[in-house]
XYZ file of N, CA and C in Angstrom:
693
model
N 31.820 -16.988 24.142
C 31.303 -15.733 24.634
C 32.380 -14.992 25.371
N 33.600 -15.319 25.961
C 34.467 -14.783 26.263
C 35.341 -13.769 25.835
N 34.968 -13.968 24.376
C 35.884 -12.713 23.385
C 34.764 -11.585 23.327
N 33.743 -11.854 24.043
C 32.446 -10.725 23.755
C 32.321 -9.832 24.907
N 32.020 -8.658 24.887
C 31.714 -8.264 25.954
C 30.149 -8.477 26.319
N 29.825 -7.995 27.552
C 27.887 -8.469 27.751
C 27.190 -7.643 27.054
N 27.522 -6.504 26.415
C 26.397 -5.987 25.441
C 26.547 -6.646 24.023
N 27.640 -7.045 23.852
C 27.776 -7.778 22.376
C 27.257 -9.162 22.665
N 27.143 -9.809 23.743
C 26.660 -10.967 24.014
C 25.130 -11.175 24.047
N 24.566 -10.042 24.545
C 23.257 -9.638 24.573
C 22.436 -9.471 23.146
N 23.495 -8.919 22.480
C 23.172 -8.829 20.762
C 22.824 -9.900 19.998
N 23.778 -10.831 20.331
C 23.936 -12.052 19.665
C 22.753 -13.093 20.213
N 22.633 -13.133 21.636
C 21.572 -14.086 22.062
C 20.109 -13.401 21.809
N 20.089 -12.156 21.525
C 18.787 -11.448 21.182
C 18.474 -11.736 19.823
N 19.633 -11.889 18.992
C 19.525 -12.415 17.303
C 19.049 -13.899 17.082
N 19.453 -14.364 18.018
C 19.151 -15.764 17.970
C 17.607 -16.054 18.291
N 17.298 -15.342 19.627
C 15.625 -15.538 19.933
C 14.743 -14.671 18.790
N 15.249 -13.611 18.172
C 14.379 -13.186 17.381
C 14.259 -13.721 16.220
N 15.361 -14.645 15.674
C 15.332 -15.592 14.371
C 14.303 -16.464 14.835
N 14.709 -17.269 16.074
C 13.992 -18.362 16.494
C 12.353 -18.277 16.463
N 12.024 -17.004 17.004
C 10.475 -16.769 17.486
C 9.976 -16.491 15.995
N 10.877 -15.877 14.844
C 10.272 -15.588 13.645
C 9.964 -17.002 12.925
N 10.932 -17.751 12.862
C 10.568 -19.090 12.242
C 9.704 -19.750 12.760
N 9.777 -19.977 13.867
C 8.503 -20.635 14.560
C 7.486 -20.249 14.534
N 6.985 -18.898 14.138
C 5.630 -18.512 13.966
C 5.547 -18.469 12.381
N 6.614 -18.495 11.885
C 6.210 -18.186 10.338
C 5.889 -19.668 9.351
N 7.090 -20.553 10.212
C 6.787 -21.903 9.523
C 5.646 -22.740 9.106
N 4.653 -22.788 10.237
C 3.355 -23.219 10.015
C 2.594 -22.748 8.622
N 2.594 -21.243 8.862
C 2.283 -20.305 7.669
C 2.664 -20.620 6.344
N 3.970 -20.676 6.315
C 4.678 -20.883 5.176
C 4.339 -22.494 4.629
N 4.194 -23.352 5.411
C 4.040 -24.825 4.812
C 2.320 -24.679 4.296
N 1.495 -23.935 5.122
C 0.102 -23.959 4.618
C 0.107 -23.018 2.844
N 0.741 -21.920 3.017
C 0.896 -21.268 2.060
C 1.573 -21.950 0.561
N 2.825 -22.622 0.995
C 3.167 -23.548 -0.278
C 2.359 -24.443 -0.626
N 1.798 -25.256 0.420
C 0.885 -26.426 -0.205
C -0.303 -25.768 -0.901
N -0.986 -24.517 -0.539
C -2.181 -24.116 -1.558
C -1.505 -23.754 -2.920
N -0.440 -23.008 -2.882
C 0.290 -22.406 -4.042
C 0.552 -23.505 -4.890
N 1.259 -24.401 -4.388
C 1.820 -25.885 -4.932
C 0.857 -26.693 -5.617
N -0.519 -26.668 -4.834
C -1.444 -27.983 -5.272
C -2.794 -27.331 -5.984
N -2.801 -26.057 -5.819
C -4.217 -25.634 -6.064
C -4.239 -24.657 -7.298
N -5.233 -24.531 -8.119
C -5.463 -23.385 -8.731
C -6.776 -22.751 -8.609
N -6.664 -21.164 -8.598
C -7.736 -20.415 -7.745
C -7.824 -19.276 -8.526
N -8.867 -18.334 -8.842
C -8.676 -17.075 -9.093
C -7.808 -16.122 -8.118
N -6.986 -15.185 -9.022
C -6.105 -14.705 -7.897
C -5.059 -15.113 -7.466
N -4.801 -16.422 -8.066
C -3.793 -17.163 -7.317
C -2.226 -16.214 -7.894
N -2.065 -15.564 -8.895
C -0.877 -14.876 -9.310
C -0.845 -13.698 -8.517
N -1.934 -13.003 -7.659
C -1.650 -11.963 -7.115
C -1.323 -12.316 -5.468
N -1.905 -13.350 -5.357
C -1.485 -13.925 -3.929
C 0.139 -14.430 -4.021
N 0.525 -15.296 -4.857
C 1.846 -15.655 -5.079
C 2.463 -14.143 -5.250
N 2.194 -13.213 -5.718
C 3.006 -12.149 -5.768
C 3.157 -11.276 -4.465
N 1.990 -11.374 -3.755
C 1.768 -10.702 -2.238
C 2.901 -11.671 -1.363
N 2.915 -12.932 -1.761
C 3.775 -13.522 -0.589
C 5.221 -13.579 -0.988
N 5.567 -13.367 -2.272
C 7.002 -12.916 -2.478
C 7.416 -11.593 -2.371
N 6.545 -10.784 -2.184
C 6.752 -9.240 -2.405
C 7.998 -8.866 -1.557
N 8.146 -9.394 -0.084
C 9.459 -9.133 0.685
C 10.716 -9.284 0.159
N 10.733 -10.209 -1.021
C 11.946 -10.618 -1.454
C 12.398 -9.425 -2.402
N 11.479 -8.913 -2.892
C 12.059 -7.596 -3.988
C 11.827 -6.524 -3.377
N 11.317 -6.120 -2.205
C 10.929 -4.872 -1.711
C 12.139 -4.296 -1.040
N 12.534 -3.324 -0.959
C 13.671 -2.963 -0.025
C 13.190 -3.156 1.516
N 14.181 -3.578 2.283
C 13.586 -4.029 3.697
C 13.400 -2.970 4.452
N 13.956 -1.705 4.223
C 13.528 -0.397 4.889
C 11.900 -0.127 4.505
N 11.362 -0.520 3.226
C 10.121 -0.299 2.873
C 9.276 -1.177 3.831
N 9.698 -2.519 3.800
C 8.993 -3.655 4.642
C 8.863 -3.011 5.808
N 10.081 -2.489 6.572
C 9.849 -1.805 7.910
C 8.940 -0.773 8.306
N 9.008 0.212 7.052
C 7.960 1.173 6.940
C 6.461 1.039 7.244
N 6.220 -0.074 5.913
C 4.791 -0.579 6.068
C 4.522 -1.148 7.625
N 5.446 -1.769 7.906
C 5.075 -2.237 9.513
C 4.840 -1.293 10.585
N 5.419 -0.154 10.198
C 5.564 1.000 11.022
C 4.198 1.463 10.842
N 3.784 1.573 9.781
C 2.333 2.562 9.633
C 1.231 1.416 9.957
N 1.391 0.238 9.694
C 0.321 -0.603 10.035
C 0.374 -1.434 11.450
N 1.684 -1.655 12.081
C 1.631 -2.150 13.274
C 1.974 -1.174 14.594
N 2.229 -0.055 13.958
C 2.563 0.972 15.074
C 1.304 1.147 15.978
N 1.741 1.714 17.247
C 0.626 2.120 18.221
C -0.304 3.049 17.558
N 0.096 3.562 16.616
C -1.143 4.671 15.778
C -1.375 3.905 14.351
N -1.142 2.732 14.532
C -1.621 1.859 12.803
C -2.886 1.482 13.140
N -3.351 0.964 12.032
C -4.842 0.119 12.046
C -4.543 -0.780 13.034
N -3.834 -1.949 12.686
C -3.570 -3.239 13.574
C -3.017 -3.022 14.739
N -1.821 -2.295 14.563
C -1.123 -2.213 15.912
C -2.010 -1.236 16.761
N -2.619 -0.109 16.651
C -3.200 0.706 17.492
C -4.539 -0.529 18.023
N -5.263 -0.920 17.252
C -6.218 -2.007 17.728
C -5.420 -2.839 18.955
N -4.550 -3.539 18.666
C -3.701 -4.491 19.189
C -3.671 -3.965 20.825
N -2.888 -2.530 20.628
C -2.617 -1.886 22.015
C -3.638 -1.490 22.843
N -4.743 -1.046 22.252
C -5.813 -0.194 22.604
C -6.720 -1.722 23.157
N -6.774 -2.491 22.543
C -7.566 -3.776 23.052
C -6.902 -4.481 24.300
N -5.834 -5.052 23.902
C -4.754 -6.085 24.618
C -3.558 -5.653 25.106
N -3.315 -4.163 24.929
C -2.185 -3.736 25.549
C -0.810 -4.410 24.659
N -0.957 -4.652 23.774
C 0.065 -5.193 23.157
C 0.798 -4.249 22.127
N 1.983 -4.286 22.579
C 2.921 -2.982 21.725
C 4.049 -3.830 21.162
N 4.129 -3.851 19.881
C 5.005 -4.366 18.946
C 6.217 -3.465 18.719
N 5.979 -2.049 18.661
C 6.849 -1.121 17.820
C 8.015 -0.882 19.153
N 9.151 -1.122 19.003
C 10.314 -0.625 19.721
C 10.477 -2.094 20.707
N 10.115 -3.232 20.374
C 10.100 -4.272 21.328
C 10.880 -5.422 20.466
N 11.343 -6.606 21.088
C 11.949 -7.520 20.545
C 10.656 -8.305 19.760
N 9.664 -8.254 20.293
C 8.579 -9.301 19.505
C 8.253 -8.537 18.289
N 8.373 -7.191 17.950
C 8.360 -6.586 17.030
C 9.460 -6.821 16.019
N 10.698 -6.847 16.508
C 11.714 -7.132 15.705
C 11.539 -8.684 14.905
N 10.954 -9.731 16.118
C 10.925 -10.994 15.331
C 9.647 -10.941 14.296
N 8.618 -10.211 14.540
C 7.491 -9.900 13.399
C 8.131 -9.383 11.885
N 9.123 -8.322 12.204
C 9.836 -7.928 11.119
C 10.558 -8.813 10.112
N 11.454 -9.853 10.881
C 12.253 -10.531 10.240
C 11.285 -11.774 10.065
N 10.145 -12.001 10.670
C 9.461 -13.152 9.919
C 8.962 -12.593 8.557
N 8.450 -11.497 8.396
C 7.890 -11.026 7.212
C 9.031 -11.101 5.965
N 10.161 -10.503 6.235
C 11.266 -10.700 5.187
C 11.919 -12.029 4.884
N 11.686 -13.073 5.717
C 12.326 -14.643 5.796
C 11.158 -15.182 5.369
N 9.856 -15.032 5.317
C 8.717 -15.805 5.181
C 8.675 -16.186 3.380
N 9.074 -15.510 2.584
C 9.207 -15.916 1.010
C 10.225 -16.972 0.997
N 10.966 -16.999 1.496
C 12.432 -17.946 1.441
C 11.903 -19.502 1.938
N 11.247 -19.405 2.997
C 10.488 -20.748 3.358
C 9.572 -21.115 2.469
N 8.501 -20.530 1.816
C 7.552 -20.749 1.059
C 8.147 -21.283 -0.454
N 9.231 -20.580 -0.768
C 10.071 -21.037 -2.153
C 10.417 -22.097 -2.102
N 11.095 -22.554 -0.940
C 11.877 -23.924 -0.745
C 10.762 -24.834 -0.343
N 9.744 -24.779 0.355
C 8.748 -25.864 0.415
C 7.952 -25.935 -0.619
N 7.855 -24.841 -1.297
C 6.675 -25.207 -2.597
C 7.604 -26.031 -3.555
N 8.836 -25.735 -3.764
C 9.491 -26.710 -4.850
C 9.469 -28.066 -4.330
N 9.246 -28.754 -2.886
C 9.467 -29.782 -2.612
C 7.861 -30.481 -2.925
N 6.912 -29.440 -2.646
C 5.624 -29.988 -2.884
C 4.978 -30.046 -4.389
N 5.761 -29.423 -5.377
C 5.523 -29.467 -6.532
C 6.122 -30.704 -7.091
N 7.447 -31.034 -6.585
C 7.808 -32.189 -7.011
C 7.178 -33.699 -6.474
N 6.302 -33.653 -5.614
C 5.506 -34.773 -5.209
C 4.573 -35.309 -6.045
N 4.778 -36.465 -6.504
C 3.709 -37.244 -7.436
C 2.383 -36.949 -7.206
N 1.562 -36.545 -7.667
C 0.132 -36.371 -7.666
C -0.613 -37.862 -7.445
N -0.002 -38.879 -8.194
C -0.507 -39.997 -8.003
C -0.615 -40.783 -6.647
N 0.508 -40.380 -5.915
C 0.533 -40.706 -4.460
C -0.879 -40.215 -3.820
N -1.307 -38.991 -4.037
C -2.443 -38.574 -3.402
C -3.553 -39.077 -3.940
N -3.580 -39.467 -5.201
C -4.851 -39.974 -5.649
C -4.992 -41.595 -5.273
N -4.070 -42.050 -5.061
C -4.116 -43.363 -4.545
C -4.757 -43.324 -3.064
N -4.006 -42.331 -2.319
C -4.696 -42.329 -0.947
C -5.982 -41.880 -0.955
N -6.580 -41.190 -2.133
C -7.841 -40.853 -1.969
C -8.621 -41.953 -2.246
N -8.481 -42.667 -3.114
C -9.297 -43.929 -3.573
C -9.529 -44.859 -2.240
N -8.308 -44.878 -1.239
C -8.251 -45.746 -0.280
C -8.963 -44.915 0.835
N -9.814 -43.847 0.806
C -10.416 -43.311 1.523
C -9.759 -42.177 2.706
N -8.579 -41.734 2.446
C -8.145 -40.834 3.219
C -8.093 -39.489 2.621
N -8.807 -38.750 3.905
C -9.174 -37.407 3.640
C -8.055 -36.362 3.568
N -8.413 -35.093 3.217
C -7.355 -34.258 2.924
C -6.242 -33.941 4.071
N -6.871 -33.950 5.103
C -5.934 -33.939 6.584
C -4.964 -35.074 6.410
N -5.730 -36.181 6.300
C -4.977 -37.320 6.578
C -3.590 -37.478 5.218
N -4.135 -37.168 3.927
C -3.235 -36.953 2.990
C -2.193 -36.097 3.272
N -2.107 -34.986 3.758
C -1.444 -33.798 3.955
C -0.171 -34.573 5.113
N -0.743 -35.037 6.173
C 0.315 -35.418 7.429
C 0.982 -36.930 6.925
N 0.103 -37.506 6.077
C 1.070 -39.152 5.766
C 1.738 -38.955 4.662
N 1.282 -38.020 3.592
C 2.180 -38.174 2.491
C 2.955 -36.885 1.893
N 2.171 -35.808 2.033
C 2.733 -34.295 1.823
C 3.674 -33.858 2.728
N 3.490 -33.837 3.792
C 4.418 -33.433 5.101
C 5.788 -34.139 4.860
N 5.602 -35.423 4.869
C 6.810 -36.294 4.982
C 7.919 -36.097 3.572
N 7.299 -35.835 2.759
C 8.013 -35.741 1.478
C 8.176 -34.420 1.062
N 7.713 -33.397 1.930
C 7.864 -32.045 1.837
C 9.267 -31.557 2.782
N 9.547 -32.675 3.778
C 10.316 -32.225 4.588
C 11.786 -31.806 4.461
N 12.565 -32.257 3.040
C 13.831 -31.606 2.772
C 13.601 -30.400 2.448
N 12.569 -29.820 1.790
C 12.583 -28.333 1.612
C 11.878 -27.435 2.715
N 11.281 -28.282 3.715
C 10.915 -27.573 4.829
C 12.064 -27.114 5.654
N 12.876 -28.441 5.898
C 14.141 -27.949 6.656
C 15.059 -27.146 5.938
N 15.326 -27.189 4.905
C 16.395 -26.220 4.229
C 15.566 -24.905 4.382
N 14.191 -24.618 3.983
C 13.829 -23.359 3.849
C 14.138 -22.723 5.389
N 13.486 -23.386 6.403
C 13.658 -22.922 7.733
C 15.000 -22.584 8.164
N 16.140 -23.329 7.975
C 17.300 -22.981 8.109
C 17.760 -21.760 7.209
N 17.632 -21.694 6.139
C 18.124 -20.616 5.384
C 17.147 -19.326 6.055
N 15.953 -19.497 6.137
C 15.281 -18.518 6.528
C 15.967 -18.025 7.942
N 16.272 -18.848 8.895
C 16.745 -18.542 9.986
C 18.077 -17.675 10.063
N 18.896 -18.080 8.958
C 20.172 -17.320 8.706
C 19.911 -15.998 8.240
N 18.836 -16.093 7.214
C 18.558 -14.502 6.690
C 17.916 -13.688 7.794
N 17.191 -14.260 8.803
C 16.498 -13.669 9.887
C 17.482 -13.055 10.963
N 18.485 -13.923 11.028
C 19.793 -13.467 11.846
C 20.557 -12.219 11.305
N 20.370 -12.055 10.073
C 21.046 -10.769 9.402
C 20.118 -9.860 8.774
N 18.823 -9.909 9.294
C 17.984 -8.800 8.765
C 18.585 -7.577 9.234
N 18.558 -6.150 8.628
C 18.683 -4.933 9.203
C 17.492 -4.038 8.885
N 17.557 -3.953 7.591
C 16.593 -2.443 7.356
C 15.236 -2.576 8.059
N 14.536 -3.783 7.877
C 13.249 -3.772 8.385
C 13.326 -3.710 10.120
N 14.022 -4.284 10.524
C 14.264 -4.070 12.017
C 14.328 -2.693 12.333
N 15.404 -2.185 11.797
C 15.958 -0.664 12.420
C 14.742 0.225 12.076
N 14.118 0.169 11.028
C 13.126 0.865 10.558
C 11.756 0.778 11.515
N 11.415 -0.476 12.057
C 10.305 -0.744 12.781
C 10.478 -0.687 14.228
N 11.579 -1.184 14.867
C 11.891 -1.198 16.113
C 13.053 -0.289 16.453
N 13.457 0.432 15.921
C 14.845 1.033 16.109
C 15.992 0.339 16.711
N 16.993 0.811 17.138
C 18.351 0.390 17.496
C 18.382 0.522 18.894
N 17.919 -0.427 19.986
C 17.728 -0.159 21.406
C 18.668 -1.332 21.951
N 19.683 -0.890 22.426
C 20.540 -1.768 23.135
C 19.983 -2.879 24.366
N 20.074 -3.921 24.305
C 19.264 -4.720 25.404
C 17.864 -5.111 25.013
N 17.309 -4.454 24.043
C 15.957 -4.547 23.655
C 15.726 -5.034 22.059
N 16.371 -4.190 21.441
C 16.060 -4.337 20.086
C 17.371 -4.471 19.274
N 18.620 -4.472 19.817
C 19.678 -4.462 19.120
C 20.175 -5.589 18.794
N 19.858 -6.154 17.435
C 20.536 -7.625 17.095
C 21.624 -7.272 16.703
N 22.186 -8.442 16.256
C 23.607 -8.578 15.540
C 23.999 -7.524 14.675
N 23.235 -7.470 13.583
C 23.374 -6.503 12.554
C 23.343 -5.137 12.950
N 22.401 -4.669 13.967
C 22.237 -3.411 14.472
C 23.428 -3.061 15.174
N 24.057 -4.279 16.045
C 25.251 -4.079 16.871
C 26.301 -3.510 16.042
N 26.359 -4.469 14.945
C 27.664 -3.935 14.142
C 27.574 -2.539 13.343
N 26.445 -2.303 13.061
C 26.231 -0.726 12.495
C 26.540 0.044 13.438
N 26.099 -0.068 15.035
C 26.172 0.898 15.869
C 27.915 1.088 16.292
N 28.780 -0.168 16.046
C 29.792 -0.455 16.218
C 30.824 0.504 15.286
N 30.450 0.487 14.106
C 31.091 1.009 13.109
C 30.895 2.669 13.096
N 29.780 3.190 13.894
C 29.484 4.442 13.988
C 30.367 5.127 15.216
N 30.823 4.169 15.936
C 31.756 4.937 17.506
C 33.301 4.499 16.880
N 33.800 5.804 17.363
C 35.515 5.624 17.250
C 36.101 4.362 17.833
N 36.755 3.834 17.289
C 37.675 2.856 17.867
C 36.773 1.433 17.758
N 35.720 1.533 17.229
C 34.774 0.399 17.135
C 34.852 -0.564 15.839
N 36.265 -0.555 15.450
C 36.381 -1.267 14.644
C 36.561 -2.676 14.811
N 37.331 -3.113 15.979
C 37.383 -4.427 16.706
C 36.076 -4.850 16.836
N 35.203 -4.360 17.492
C 33.803 -4.682 17.844
C 33.225 -5.342 16.503
N 33.414 -4.486 15.529
C 32.279 -4.707 14.445
C 33.067 -6.027 13.771
N 34.378 -6.024 13.816
C 35.096 -6.981 13.255
C 34.393 -8.444 14.028
N 34.574 -8.423 15.146
C 34.175 -9.505 16.050
C 32.843 -10.291 15.531
N 31.972 -9.074 15.878
C 30.461 -9.540 15.429
C 30.361 -9.901 13.803
N 30.937 -9.360 13.156
C 30.778 -9.553 11.305
C 31.357 -11.007 11.576
N 32.324 -11.569 12.110
C 32.887 -12.977 12.154
C 31.996 -13.855 12.654
N 31.172 -13.238 13.584
C 30.184 -14.353 14.111
C 29.174 -14.473 13.360
N 28.590 -13.319 12.511
C 27.640 -13.374 11.720
C 28.232 -14.248 10.403
N 29.276 -14.218 10.046
C 29.538 -14.839 8.661
C 29.674 -16.572 9.243
N 29.968 -16.928 10.339
C 29.987 -17.985 10.966
C 28.935 -18.722 10.938
N 27.607 -17.904 11.513
C 26.504 -18.498 11.544
C 26.040 -18.662 10.124
N 26.162 -17.765 9.298
C 25.425 -17.973 8.119
C 25.937 -19.253 7.138
N 27.242 -19.258 7.289
C 28.007 -20.427 6.637
C 27.487 -22.088 7.417
N 27.619 -21.927 8.696
C 26.982 -23.010 9.234
C 25.833 -23.497 8.942
N 24.601 -22.356 9.071
C 23.315 -22.504 8.541
C 22.996 -23.226 7.068
N 23.747 -22.527 6.243
C 23.817 -23.211 5.130
C 24.413 -24.603 4.662
N 25.351 -24.801 5.279
C 25.805 -25.939 5.211
C 24.969 -27.077 5.840
N 24.450 -26.848 7.010
C 23.277 -27.830 7.698
C 22.165 -27.697 6.815
N 21.793 -26.735 6.228
C 20.416 -26.755 5.607
C 20.645 -27.842 4.556
N 21.830 -27.917 3.402
C 22.407 -28.979 2.768
C 22.604 -30.312 3.041
N 23.077 -30.278 4.211
C 23.363 -31.769 4.902
C 22.227 -32.255 5.123
N 21.234 -31.692 6.047
C 19.988 -32.292 6.306
C 18.944 -32.348 5.454
N 18.900 -31.546 4.402
C 18.021 -31.823 3.057
C 18.561 -33.100 2.375
N 19.740 -33.385 2.251
C 20.508 -34.725 1.303
C 20.222 -35.929 2.503
N 20.347 -35.535 3.611
C 20.007 -37.067 4.353
C 18.712 -37.308 4.409
N 17.755 -36.203 4.666
C 16.076 -36.449 4.511
C 15.740 -37.058 3.340
N 16.229 -36.818 2.152
C 16.017 -37.088 1.016
C 16.731 -38.811 0.647
N 17.801 -39.108 1.417
C 18.168 -40.516 1.232
C 17.230 -41.282 2.176
N 16.674 -40.853 3.500
C 15.952 -41.451 3.988
C 14.525 -41.901 3.582
N 13.930 -40.664 2.892
C 12.673 -40.795 2.062
C 12.752 -41.946 1.013
N 14.125 -41.917 0.292
C 14.335 -42.733 -0.901
C 14.260 -44.219 -0.456
N 14.709 -44.643 0.830
C 14.924 -45.786 1.381
C 13.733 -46.540 1.970
N 12.767 -45.671 2.112
C 11.363 -46.240 2.730
C 10.550 -46.456 1.512
């Protein structure tokens, strides 16, 4: 931290906070979505699957714009939240968390769904014959076995959330100390005369965080698979 200015430190800490909140809120929903998509067939499944993964192929600016239209203070949902509960997401760190949660959500779903689909259905069938209900089967069989995908998806999504730019700047703007995350601080530095050194420092930090996250994801997923295999 000593090599960073107070504003740069604030941007880094804000990025960690925004990404952490986004993953904490999105992970339970991602687990549920992956479970449903990986285990059940239902009318409209293809459409639901497409909507879940849509943020992967949409330009992040479009995602941010959709959030701006729907979750802004004049949007259908955002306007209702603001008028009813006084909750304002636009131009706030909470709004930034929402933006990165939406863009990183498909990454978690894809990783967890792969783990769900790899689980032997016979294990659930055996538990069912022994009287285990859906909730019991989920927490005693599915959740432990999907742990490698869950951990891997959460960590990779966290790294992606740390690096999200387009959706964040479109929805919550670039306000130092409030919504200026690490990528936005890098962008701001590149627009200022003599900001190359600042941009280089922040870019190096972003590179390091992403690399560590990917390595940690592989390490933890491998360790969990070994532990599962030993049980």
